[in-house]
PDB file of C-alpha atoms in Angstrom:
ATOM      1  CA  UNK A   1      -4.401  10.319 -32.863  1.00  0.00           C
ATOM      2  CA  UNK A   2      -7.206  12.764 -32.254  1.00  0.00           C
ATOM      3  CA  UNK A   3      -6.695  13.609 -28.560  1.00  0.00           C
ATOM      4  CA  UNK A   4      -8.366  16.674 -27.146  1.00  0.00           C
ATOM      5  CA  UNK A   5      -5.965  19.227 -25.714  1.00  0.00           C
ATOM      6  CA  UNK A   6      -6.766  18.702 -22.019  1.00  0.00           C
ATOM      7  CA  UNK A   7      -6.646  14.883 -21.934  1.00  0.00           C
ATOM      8  CA  UNK A   8      -3.945  13.456 -19.691  1.00  0.00           C
ATOM      9  CA  UNK A   9      -4.365   9.927 -21.026  1.00  0.00           C
ATOM     10  CA  UNK A  10      -4.844   8.495 -24.486  1.00  0.00           C
ATOM     11  CA  UNK A  11      -7.437   5.742 -24.946  1.00  0.00           C
ATOM     12  CA  UNK A  12      -4.538   3.279 -24.773  1.00  0.00           C
ATOM     13  CA  UNK A  13      -3.372   4.827 -21.491  1.00  0.00           C
ATOM     14  CA  UNK A  14      -6.911   4.606 -20.132  1.00  0.00           C
ATOM     15  CA  UNK A  15      -7.050   0.924 -21.059  1.00  0.00           C
ATOM     16  CA  UNK A  16      -3.766   0.335 -19.224  1.00  0.00           C
ATOM     17  CA  UNK A  17      -5.092   2.220 -16.187  1.00  0.00           C
ATOM     18  CA  UNK A  18      -8.274   0.130 -16.120  1.00  0.00           C
ATOM     19  CA  UNK A  19      -6.347  -3.116 -16.610  1.00  0.00           C
ATOM     20  CA  UNK A  20      -4.099  -2.302 -13.660  1.00  0.00           C
ATOM     21  CA  UNK A  21      -7.133  -1.659 -11.463  1.00  0.00           C
ATOM     22  CA  UNK A  22      -8.821  -4.877 -12.618  1.00  0.00           C
ATOM     23  CA  UNK A  23      -5.590  -6.750 -11.849  1.00  0.00           C
ATOM     24  CA  UNK A  24      -5.860  -5.601  -8.237  1.00  0.00           C
ATOM     25  CA  UNK A  25      -3.881  -2.367  -8.045  1.00  0.00           C
ATOM     26  CA  UNK A  26      -5.592   0.056  -5.688  1.00  0.00           C
ATOM     27  CA  UNK A  27      -7.431   2.834  -7.505  1.00  0.00           C
ATOM     28  CA  UNK A  28      -5.455   5.427  -5.544  1.00  0.00           C
ATOM     29  CA  UNK A  29      -2.139   3.904  -6.622  1.00  0.00           C
ATOM     30  CA  UNK A  30      -3.187   3.503 -10.258  1.00  0.00           C
ATOM     31  CA  UNK A  31      -4.410   7.103 -10.373  1.00  0.00           C
ATOM     32  CA  UNK A  32      -1.199   8.438  -8.869  1.00  0.00           C
ATOM     33  CA  UNK A  33       0.932   6.433 -11.319  1.00  0.00           C
ATOM     34  CA  UNK A  34      -1.109   7.803 -14.239  1.00  0.00           C
ATOM     35  CA  UNK A  35      -0.999  11.395 -12.979  1.00  0.00           C
ATOM     36  CA  UNK A  36      -4.769  11.714 -12.639  1.00  0.00           C
ATOM     37  CA  UNK A  37      -7.218  12.140  -9.781  1.00  0.00           C
ATOM     38  CA  UNK A  38      -8.876   9.218  -8.020  1.00  0.00           C
ATOM     39  CA  UNK A  39     -12.223  10.573  -9.210  1.00  0.00           C
ATOM     40  CA  UNK A  40     -11.058  10.420 -12.831  1.00  0.00           C
ATOM     41  CA  UNK A  41      -9.725   6.881 -12.363  1.00  0.00           C
ATOM     42  CA  UNK A  42     -13.122   5.771 -11.059  1.00  0.00           C
ATOM     43  CA  UNK A  43     -14.765   7.494 -14.044  1.00  0.00           C
ATOM     44  CA  UNK A  44     -12.698   5.463 -16.520  1.00  0.00           C
ATOM     45  CA  UNK A  45     -13.329   2.260 -14.593  1.00  0.00           C
ATOM     46  CA  UNK A  46     -17.098   2.929 -14.596  1.00  0.00           C
ATOM     47  CA  UNK A  47     -17.137   3.759 -18.309  1.00  0.00           C
ATOM     48  CA  UNK A  48     -15.221   0.582 -19.078  1.00  0.00           C
ATOM     49  CA  UNK A  49     -17.639  -1.543 -17.057  1.00  0.00           C
ATOM     50  CA  UNK A  50     -20.663   0.089 -18.706  1.00  0.00           C
ATOM     51  CA  UNK A  51     -19.416   0.399 -22.303  1.00  0.00           C
ATOM     52  CA  UNK A  52     -16.339  -1.790 -22.687  1.00  0.00           C
ATOM     53  CA  UNK A  53     -13.357  -0.441 -24.599  1.00  0.00           C
ATOM     54  CA  UNK A  54     -15.582   2.017 -26.466  1.00  0.00           C
ATOM     55  CA  UNK A  55     -16.085   3.836 -23.165  1.00  0.00           C
ATOM     56  CA  UNK A  56     -12.373   4.652 -23.044  1.00  0.00           C
ATOM     57  CA  UNK A  57     -12.392   6.595 -26.297  1.00  0.00           C
ATOM     58  CA  UNK A  58     -12.458  10.382 -26.449  1.00  0.00           C
ATOM     59  CA  UNK A  59     -15.926  11.819 -26.663  1.00  0.00           C
ATOM     60  CA  UNK A  60     -16.901  14.698 -28.878  1.00  0.00           C
ATOM     61  CA  UNK A  61     -17.530  17.940 -27.083  1.00  0.00           C
ATOM     62  CA  UNK A  62     -19.849  20.468 -28.642  1.00  0.00           C
ATOM     63  CA  UNK A  63     -19.361  24.080 -27.650  1.00  0.00           C
ATOM     64  CA  UNK A  64     -22.521  26.031 -27.153  1.00  0.00           C
TER      65      UNK A  64
END
């Protein structure tokens, strides 16, 4: 798997996080269980809603 070095969750872990939130788990509780911030949990939920599973994949970062 090609995971960047600072990622706490893999795309599979992000999908599990989002599924838990969609199933009714509070965002705060899902974030705590995953070891991420509430802000990051909302980011993954937003990306999933906007882009589907593709939004949960790692994005390329270009250093300038």
